[in-house]
Structure formats: structure tokens, C-alpha cells
Coordinates of C-alpha atoms in Angstrom, one line a residue:
X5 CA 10.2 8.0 19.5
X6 CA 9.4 10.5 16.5
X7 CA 6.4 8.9 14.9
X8 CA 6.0 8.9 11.0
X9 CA 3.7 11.5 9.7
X10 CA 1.7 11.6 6.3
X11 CA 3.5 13.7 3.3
X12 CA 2.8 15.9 1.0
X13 CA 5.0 16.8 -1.9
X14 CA 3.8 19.3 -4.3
X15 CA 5.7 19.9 -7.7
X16 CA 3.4 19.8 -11.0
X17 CA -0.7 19.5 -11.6
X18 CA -0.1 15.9 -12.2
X19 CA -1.0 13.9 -8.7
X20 CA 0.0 10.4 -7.2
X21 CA -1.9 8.9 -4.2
X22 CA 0.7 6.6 -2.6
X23 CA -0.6 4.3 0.0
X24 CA 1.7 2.2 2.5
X25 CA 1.5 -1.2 3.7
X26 CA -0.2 -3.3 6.8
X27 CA 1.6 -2.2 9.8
X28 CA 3.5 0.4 7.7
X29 CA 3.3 4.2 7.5
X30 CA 4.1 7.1 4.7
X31 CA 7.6 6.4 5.2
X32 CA 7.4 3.3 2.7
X33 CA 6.6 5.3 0.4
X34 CA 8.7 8.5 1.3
X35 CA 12.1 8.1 -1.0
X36 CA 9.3 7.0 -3.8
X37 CA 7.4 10.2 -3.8
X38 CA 10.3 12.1 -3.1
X39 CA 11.8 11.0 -6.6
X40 CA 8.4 11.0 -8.4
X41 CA 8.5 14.7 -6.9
X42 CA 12.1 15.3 -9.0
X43 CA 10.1 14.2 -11.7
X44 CA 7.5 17.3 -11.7
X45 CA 4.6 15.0 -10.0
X46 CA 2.5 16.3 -6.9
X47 CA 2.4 13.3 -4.1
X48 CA 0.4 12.6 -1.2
X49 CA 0.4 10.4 1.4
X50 CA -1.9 9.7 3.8
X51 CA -1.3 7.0 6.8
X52 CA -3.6 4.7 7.3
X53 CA -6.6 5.1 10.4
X54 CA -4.9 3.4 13.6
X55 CA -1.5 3.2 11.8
X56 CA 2.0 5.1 13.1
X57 CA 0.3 5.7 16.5
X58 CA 2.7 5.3 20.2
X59 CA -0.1 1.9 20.0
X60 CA 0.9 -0.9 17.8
X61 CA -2.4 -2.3 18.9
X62 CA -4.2 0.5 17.4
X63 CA -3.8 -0.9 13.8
X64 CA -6.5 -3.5 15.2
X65 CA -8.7 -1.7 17.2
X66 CA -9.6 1.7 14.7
X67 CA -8.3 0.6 11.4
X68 CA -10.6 -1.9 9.1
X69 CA -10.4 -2.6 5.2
X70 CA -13.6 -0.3 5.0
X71 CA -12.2 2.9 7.0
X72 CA -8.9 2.1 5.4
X73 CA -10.9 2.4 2.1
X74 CA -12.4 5.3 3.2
X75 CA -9.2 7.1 4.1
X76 CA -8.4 6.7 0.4
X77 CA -11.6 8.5 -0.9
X78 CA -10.5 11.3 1.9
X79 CA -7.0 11.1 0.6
X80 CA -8.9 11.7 -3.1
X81 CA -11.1 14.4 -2.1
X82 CA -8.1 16.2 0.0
X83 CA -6.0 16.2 -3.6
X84 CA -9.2 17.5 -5.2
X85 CA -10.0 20.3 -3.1
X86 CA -6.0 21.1 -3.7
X87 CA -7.0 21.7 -7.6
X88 CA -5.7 18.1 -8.5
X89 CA -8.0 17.4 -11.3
X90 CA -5.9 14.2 -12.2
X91 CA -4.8 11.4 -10.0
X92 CA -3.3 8.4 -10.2
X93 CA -3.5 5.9 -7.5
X94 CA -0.5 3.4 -6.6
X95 CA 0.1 1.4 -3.1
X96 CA 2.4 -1.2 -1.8
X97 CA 0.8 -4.2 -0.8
X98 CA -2.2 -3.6 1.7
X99 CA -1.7 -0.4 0.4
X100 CA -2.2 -1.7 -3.4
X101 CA -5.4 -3.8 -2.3
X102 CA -7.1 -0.1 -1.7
X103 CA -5.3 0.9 -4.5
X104 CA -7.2 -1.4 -7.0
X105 CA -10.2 -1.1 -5.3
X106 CA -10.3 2.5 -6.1
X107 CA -9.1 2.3 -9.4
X108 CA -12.3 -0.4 -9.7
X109 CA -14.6 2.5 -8.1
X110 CA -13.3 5.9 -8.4
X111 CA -12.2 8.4 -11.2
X112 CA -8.2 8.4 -11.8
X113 CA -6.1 7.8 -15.1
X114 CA -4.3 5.0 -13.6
X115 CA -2.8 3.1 -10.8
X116 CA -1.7 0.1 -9.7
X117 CA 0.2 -1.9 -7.2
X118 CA 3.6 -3.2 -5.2
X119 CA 4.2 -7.0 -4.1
X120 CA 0.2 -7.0 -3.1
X121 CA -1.8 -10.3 -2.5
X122 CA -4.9 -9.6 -4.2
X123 CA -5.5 -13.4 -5.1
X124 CA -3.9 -14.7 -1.8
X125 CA -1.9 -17.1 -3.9
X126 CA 0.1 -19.6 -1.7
X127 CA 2.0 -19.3 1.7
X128 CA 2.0 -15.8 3.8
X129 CA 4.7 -14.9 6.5
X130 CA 2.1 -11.6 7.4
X131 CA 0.7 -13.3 10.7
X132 CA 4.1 -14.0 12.2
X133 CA 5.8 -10.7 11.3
X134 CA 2.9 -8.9 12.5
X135 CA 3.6 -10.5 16.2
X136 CA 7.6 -9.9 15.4
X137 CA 6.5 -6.2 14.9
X138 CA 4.3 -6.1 17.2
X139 CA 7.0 -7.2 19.9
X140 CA 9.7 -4.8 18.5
X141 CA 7.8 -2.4 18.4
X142 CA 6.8 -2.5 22.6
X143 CA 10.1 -2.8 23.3
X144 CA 11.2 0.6 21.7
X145 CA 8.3 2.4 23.3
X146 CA 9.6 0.7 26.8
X147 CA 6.6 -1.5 27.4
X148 CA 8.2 -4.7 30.0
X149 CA 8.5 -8.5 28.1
X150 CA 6.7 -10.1 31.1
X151 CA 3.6 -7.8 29.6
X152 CA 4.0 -7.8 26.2
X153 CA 4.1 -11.8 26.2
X154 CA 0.7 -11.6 28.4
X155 CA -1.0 -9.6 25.9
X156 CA 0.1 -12.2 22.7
X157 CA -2.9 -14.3 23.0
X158 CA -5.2 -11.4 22.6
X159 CA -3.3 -9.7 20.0
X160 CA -3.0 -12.9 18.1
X161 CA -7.0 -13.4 18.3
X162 CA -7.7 -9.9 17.1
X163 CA -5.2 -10.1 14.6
X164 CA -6.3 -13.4 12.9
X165 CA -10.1 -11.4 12.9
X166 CA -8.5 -8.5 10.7
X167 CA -6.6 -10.6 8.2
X168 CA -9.6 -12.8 7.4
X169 CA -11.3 -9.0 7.0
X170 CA -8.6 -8.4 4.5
X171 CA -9.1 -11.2 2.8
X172 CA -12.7 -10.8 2.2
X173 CA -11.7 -7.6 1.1
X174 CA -9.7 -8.5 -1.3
X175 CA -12.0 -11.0 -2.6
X176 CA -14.1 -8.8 -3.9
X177 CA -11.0 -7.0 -5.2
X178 CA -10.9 -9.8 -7.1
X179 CA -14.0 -10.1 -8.5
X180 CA -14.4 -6.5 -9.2
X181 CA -10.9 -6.5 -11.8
X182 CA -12.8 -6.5 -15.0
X183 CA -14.3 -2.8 -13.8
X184 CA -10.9 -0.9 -14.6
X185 CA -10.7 0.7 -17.7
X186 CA -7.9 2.2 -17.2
X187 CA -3.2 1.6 -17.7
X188 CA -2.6 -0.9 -14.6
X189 CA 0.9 -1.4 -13.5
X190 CA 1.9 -3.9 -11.1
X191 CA 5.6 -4.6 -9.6
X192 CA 6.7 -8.0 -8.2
X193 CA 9.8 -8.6 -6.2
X194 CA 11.3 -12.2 -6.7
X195 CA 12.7 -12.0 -2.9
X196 CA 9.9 -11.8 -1.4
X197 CA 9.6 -12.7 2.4
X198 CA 6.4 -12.3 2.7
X199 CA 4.2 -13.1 0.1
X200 CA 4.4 -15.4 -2.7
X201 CA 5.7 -13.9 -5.9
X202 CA 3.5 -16.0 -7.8
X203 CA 0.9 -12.8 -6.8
X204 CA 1.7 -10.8 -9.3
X205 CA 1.7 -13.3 -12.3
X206 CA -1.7 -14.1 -11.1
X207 CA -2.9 -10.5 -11.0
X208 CA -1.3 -9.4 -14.3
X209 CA -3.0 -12.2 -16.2
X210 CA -6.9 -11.3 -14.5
X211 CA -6.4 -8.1 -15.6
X212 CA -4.9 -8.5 -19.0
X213 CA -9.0 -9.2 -20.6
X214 CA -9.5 -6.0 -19.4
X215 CA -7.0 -3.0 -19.1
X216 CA -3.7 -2.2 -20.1
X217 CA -1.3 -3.7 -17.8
X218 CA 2.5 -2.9 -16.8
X219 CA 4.4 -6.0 -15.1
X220 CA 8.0 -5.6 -14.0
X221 CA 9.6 -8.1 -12.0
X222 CA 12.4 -7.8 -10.0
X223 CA 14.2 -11.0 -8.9
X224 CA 16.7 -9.6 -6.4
X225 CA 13.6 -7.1 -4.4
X226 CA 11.9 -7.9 -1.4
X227 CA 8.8 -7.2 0.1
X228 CA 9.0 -3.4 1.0
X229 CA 10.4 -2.8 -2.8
X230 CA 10.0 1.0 -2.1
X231 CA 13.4 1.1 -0.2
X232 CA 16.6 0.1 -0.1
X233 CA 19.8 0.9 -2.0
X234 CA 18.4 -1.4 -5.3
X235 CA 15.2 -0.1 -5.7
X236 CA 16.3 2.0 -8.4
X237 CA 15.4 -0.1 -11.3
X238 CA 11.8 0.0 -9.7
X239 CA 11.4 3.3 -9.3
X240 CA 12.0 3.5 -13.1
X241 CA 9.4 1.9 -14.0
X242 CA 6.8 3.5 -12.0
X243 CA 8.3 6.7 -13.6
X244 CA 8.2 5.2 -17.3
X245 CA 4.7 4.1 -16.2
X246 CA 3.2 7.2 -14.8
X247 CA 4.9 9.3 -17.9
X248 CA 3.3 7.5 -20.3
X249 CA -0.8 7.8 -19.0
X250 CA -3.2 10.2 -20.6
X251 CA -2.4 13.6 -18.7
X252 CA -4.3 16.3 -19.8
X253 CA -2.4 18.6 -17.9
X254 CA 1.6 19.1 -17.2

């Protein structure tokens, strides 16, 4: 099985960090930065430490919020060291947690984030697709079911560890909104089977004392907005909203 790999597109001097989702790779954000690449922007994307690996169980045992956080400072520097002077930083869902955290920390003219549960606002399907996955996933690489149901309980114990990691994570996430100074856009699909939509409301309107913010919503999009044959409409307004930041260059 061909394994994603990271991307980068180069086009103009102005740069977008993508970042993927939880149990995702570069390749949810691949048609994105292939369009954003159409439009004259530069895009990278990095996978996340112990993600797209011939080990599902790898996402538990090398990746953290922390090193997944440090992967985007890495991702930074790498863009950096390219000439990339300007950045902005966008991610889809997990991927927009580390998103907002570096737009809180770091030095880019703007960012934001796709269908991403900063506030943890009502019900989550994410422990229950990540054993789905999990499964699936075993089964394509040919591991036997007799073995992959033995190895559910311990998967199920390490996983409930990293999610309440995320969480605390993003708790501070939280806390930490009033440090970005600068344009915030956040999309939020109305379909979505995995998070409560209500996420995005809540974010928009913690950030709003503080920052310019961008809200689209899109009621017929589901989780993974970044594909699909309708995600048109939303890559529009990441366009719109990357085109209209303070570039000094391009």
C-alpha cells in the first residue's frame, strides 16, 4: 500500500502551512494546496510525527499534542530557510488546534481553521471512528481479525490517554485566543459527522474581542471539508481570505 507523503507546492513568495487532521495525512489537504497553488501561493505540508506510517498504532505511540506542535515550528523554520519570509498558517481540525496555537505563538500574517473543536462543544464521534479506522486500516495492510480484535482493548486505553492530551491542549488553545493579532478565518461544515457544528460559532465569537475574523459556513460539508466534489464554495473562501491579508510581497 503506497503511503501518503508530505507536499510541497511552490508557485509565488507568498506561503501557506496546511496541517491535516487526527489520523489524517497531507492528502487532506492535497486538492486544497493544489488549487491555492493555481492561485500563485507556495504550500507545504508536513504530516504529522507517527501519522501515514504501515502502523496505525503509531499515531499513539510517537505522536503527542507537543511534538505535533513541534512539527509545526519545523514545518515554519523549513519554509523559512526556503526564503518564505511570510506565512500563513491554516489546518483542518486537529490540524487547526496547532494551527491557532501558532498563530497565538508564532510570527505569520494569518491563519485559521477547518471544522476544529477548540472549545470541545457538545457530542464527538472521534473515539469511535478512530477504532473504525483503526480496524480498516489492519485489514488493508493484511493484519488477521482474530488479532486485530485482541489488540482493541489496548488501543482503546492508549487512545482515550491521547484525546484527553488533546483536549488539554486545546484548553489552553482556548485560553490563549485573545493573543492573536492577526485576520482569523474559520470554516464550519453543517454536515458534520464528527464534531458538533456549534464549534465554530463558539470559536468565531471568542475571537471576535480580539482579531479580525472570517466565518463561512457550509450547511451541505462534512467533516473532512477539504475534499469532495462540493468543496468548491470552500475553497473560495480560503482564497478570498488569504488574498485579502497584508502581503508584503507577491
Amino acid at each position: 500500500m503506497k503511503l501518503p507523503e508530505s507536499f510541497l507546492f511552490e508557485a509565488g513568495p507568498r506561503a501557506v502551512l496546511l496541517l491535516h487532521a487526527y489520523t489524517g495525512s497531507a492528502n487532506d489537504v492535497r486538492l486544497l494546496g493544489r488549487e491555492l497553488q493555481r492561485h500563485n501561493y507556495t504550500v507545504y505540508a508536513p504530516q504529522f510525527r507517527g501519522h501515514a506510517s504501515e502502523r496505525f498504532e503509531d499515531i499513539l505511540d510517537e505522536g503527542s499534542p507537543d511534538k505535533w506542535f513541534a512539527d509545526v515550528v519545523e514545518a515554519t523554520r523549513f519554509l523559512k530557510e526556503k526564503g518564505y519570509e511570510e506565512i500563513a498558517v491554516m489546518g483542518l481540525s486537529m490540524g487547526g488546534i496547532m494551527a491557532t496555537r501558532a498563530l497565538e505563538v508564532g510570527d505569520y500574517i494569518g491563519g485559521g481553521s477547518f471544522n476544529s473543536p477548540i472549545h470541545h462543544i457538545g457530542k464527538t464521534r472521534l473515539p469511535e471512528t478512530f477504532i473504525s479506522l483503526y480496524r480498516s486500516f489492519n485489514k488493508r495492510m493484511g493484519v488477521p481479525d482474530a488479532r486485530i480484535q485482541d489488540s482493541i482493548p489496548r488501543i482503546k486505553t492508549k487512545r482515550t490517554q491521547q484525546l484527553e492530551e488533546i483536549a488539554e491542549f486545546s484548553k489552553k488553545v482556548a485560553e490563549d485566543l485573545n493573543q492573536i493579532n492577526v485576520p482569523y478565518y474559520i470554516a464550519s461544515s453543517g454536515n458534520d459527522e464528527l464534531i458538533d457544528p456549534a464549534n465554530g460559532q463558539i470559536l468565531k465569537e471568542a475571537l471576535m474581542p480580539y482579531t479580525e475574523v472570517t466565518y463561512h459556513e457550509f450547511p451541505e460539508l462534512t467533516h473532512v471539508i477539504t475534499v469532495g466534489p462540493n468543496r468548491e464554495s470552500f475553497e473560495t473562501t480560503v482564497i478570498a481570505f488569504l488574498n485579502k491579508l497584508n502581503w508584503k510581497e507577491g
